[in-house]
């Protein structure tokens, strides 16, 4: 089946630095990808919709200047956490579907555990 | 997207069937019912989805009420590897692909 791959799976960075997380669709093209954040013992929270060739759409309350999203190709979206702080420590997950169709399953990356120290 | 309600947690014994309920009383006629599960420290994985008719696949079965206001995910023989958080999500036909997650049901499987 279709696979979405995230890299890295874990990252530790110092406060004030930036971290880039990659999300790739391995065997299909995804014009749209989604980024989620999950804090311990909580559900996934949608952060933004990544659109190939255009600006990302951010959910209410998500700072677009802090969470930079680039979707430069049909198989790659990146999320950059800029000037990271300890409160940005979280589990970041991306997803994509082969079709923009409710009758289609969504595929998720393995997640990236970000720890800001 | 319409809201779903699930019990916070459920327990099951290994090798017994598990019925995970989901209420979605405000579902519209074109909303698909999707189920995903998330194992610890992993991204969610697709389980099953349906519109009106009951669905079966290698992982589970999905039973959809006739009025579509509720559904039940059925794991026929629970294993320890089925311990996860199960999410029931409605996906509108106009939806671009984003999924809005509720709190889900944490399933514990006892040996």
PDB file of N, CA and C in Angstrom, chain B residues 49 74 82:
ATOM      1  N   UNK B  49     -13.091   1.956   6.435  1.00  0.00           N
ATOM      2  CA  UNK B  49     -14.052   3.033   6.282  1.00  0.00           C
ATOM      3  C   UNK B  49     -15.267   2.540   5.507  1.00  0.00           C
ATOM      4  N   UNK B  74     -15.417  -3.617  14.757  1.00  0.00           N
ATOM      5  CA  UNK B  74     -15.341  -4.949  15.351  1.00  0.00           C
ATOM      6  C   UNK B  74     -13.978  -5.573  15.039  1.00  0.00           C
ATOM      7  N   UNK B  82      -3.192  -5.259  19.225  1.00  0.00           N
ATOM      8  CA  UNK B  82      -4.323  -4.381  18.915  1.00  0.00           C
ATOM      9  C   UNK B  82      -4.517  -3.298  19.973  1.00  0.00           C
TER      10      UNK B  82
END
